[in-house]
Amino acid sequence: MNIHEYQAKELFASYGIPIKAFRLVTEPGQLAQAAQELGGETIVKAQVLTGGRGKAGGVKYAKTAEEAVKYGQDILNLTIKGFPVEKIILTEAADIKKEFYAGFITNRGTRAVTLMLSKAGGMDIEDLAVNSPEEILKIDFFARTGPDEDLYEAALKDIFRTQTHIAQARDILDKLYRLFLEKDCSLTEINPLSIVDDDTLVAIDAKMSFDDNALFRHPEIQALENPEESSQDEKDAREAGLSFVSLDGDIGCIVNGAGLAMATLDLIKLAGGEPANFLDVGGSSNPNKVVSALKIIISNPNVKAILINIFGGITRCDDIAKGLLMAREQIQLDLPLVIRLVGTNQDEGRALLEKAGLQAFDGLSESVEKVVALATSEGGRQ
Ligand code: GDP
Ligand code: MN
């Protein structure tokens, strides 16, 4: 889960990480008062769940309250990378002397937490990583132990140079890491972390992402969720207890187990097809989950054919078959369906399906080929 800059800055402030004062604005009518309260020069910033707002015209420097009102109105009318701007902040403008990058990420590649620091802050970190990787200093470490003290000190010295900035950076980074750890983040990032007018370091921007699987431990973070982050089918899936990710293709997938679901997507791609989703009905045996899964999949107008791939262990094939038959009673299912059903109680499951005129396959490859053919042929929904 991602949150807005203003939400991240509130968390930063609660951990003692220095930020500039700001006001959240959702209606143009609130702009004048916000600008007046802050006084002086302000920065008007779109609050959208995507980066690169600056380049998209979503960050503007206002010299006067009148300018702040005008820019605020303009930005509230923008759509940035598909996100309509519904909230903005006005923040005290900083006189920036130097911009750094600082962030902690959960690094799947190195199976560690990685501290990233750069003197080239303010730029797109993804671009920087591709075009000038030597500009980013990285330290991998175990979450429990924290970064190696000598490496950490040397990095801070290399990046921040003077004793006062090194000490300030250390304090900010220690707090940023405590926040990362205590809130189960996958990312906490300050870009830019800037030396400003009075020679202190301030977080000019703030970005945080959280591990969805740990949100149950943090109701206060869960409460920060923004509805625009998930698609409707992702929300429905979460409510139904299904592990679901929306994709761009046209083959709906219902699979039991995350590993088998991943393998199924790979096989569909290999056969020339495009999956419309990842969906894991889980290891439990619950016909209602199959009903929910089918409802979610057919609500996607791109889907032309559906593959159900069940390798029953704890999941019983007869329960899956019951779910399918229940779904056929509750919803109009006019999409071609390819069912692969093997494992626990497969004979009982297949008997149920056959009675209803449905055939189940044994082999995974043949099922995948069949569904790909159906999705690309006249047989699928156009
Ligand atoms: P992003 O483009 O979405 O990453 O938004 P940022 O909050 O990082 O702002 C983009 C850029 O605007 C920063 O890199 C700064 O150069 C500039 N900027 C943001 N806030 C201030 C400010 O208070 N003063 C000055 N001088 N520049 C700012
Ligand atoms: Mn930024």
Coordinates of C-alpha atoms and ligand atoms in Angstrom, one line a residue, residues 5 20 43 45 50-55 59 61 91-96 99 121-123 191-192 204-205, ligand 1:
E5 CA 3.2 12.7 0.6
K20 CA 8.3 22.2 6.3
I43 CA 5.1 25.4 -2.9
K45 CA 2.0 20.3 -4.7
T50 CA 2.7 8.4 -8.4
G51 CA 6.1 9.9 -8.6
G52 CA 7.4 12.6 -11.1
R53 CA 4.8 15.1 -10.1
G54 CA 7.3 17.9 -10.6
K55 CA 7.9 17.1 -14.3
V59 CA 4.7 21.1 -8.2
Y61 CA 6.6 27.7 -6.7
T91 CA 3.9 24.1 2.0
E92 CA 6.4 26.7 3.2
A93 CA 8.9 27.2 0.4
A94 CA 12.5 26.2 1.3
D95 CA 15.5 27.9 -0.1
I96 CA 17.2 24.8 -1.3
E99 CA 19.5 18.1 -2.8
G121 CA 18.9 14.0 -5.1
G122 CA 15.8 15.5 -6.6
M123 CA 16.1 13.4 -9.8
N191 CA 13.8 12.7 -2.3
P192 CA 15.0 15.4 -2.0
I204 CA 11.2 18.2 1.1
D205 CA 9.4 15.2 -0.3
Ligands
GDP1 P1 8.3 14.9 -7.2 O1 8.6 15.5 -8.5 O2 6.9 14.2 -7.3 O3 9.3 14.0 -6.7 O4 8.0 16.1 -6.2 P2 9.1 16.8 -5.1 O5 8.4 17.1 -3.9 O6 10.3 16.0 -5.0 O7 9.4 18.1 -5.9 C1 10.1 18.2 -7.1 C2 11.1 19.2 -7.1 O8 10.6 20.5 -6.8 C3 12.2 19.0 -6.0 O9 13.2 18.2 -6.4 C4 12.7 20.4 -5.8 O10 13.7 20.7 -6.7 C5 11.5 21.3 -6.1 N1 11.0 21.7 -4.8 C6 10.1 21.1 -4.1 N2 9.9 21.8 -2.9 C7 10.7 22.9 -3.0 C8 10.9 24.0 -2.1 O11 10.4 24.1 -1.0 N3 11.8 24.9 -2.5 C9 12.5 24.8 -3.7 N4 13.4 25.7 -4.1 N5 12.3 23.8 -4.6 C10 11.4 22.9 -4.2

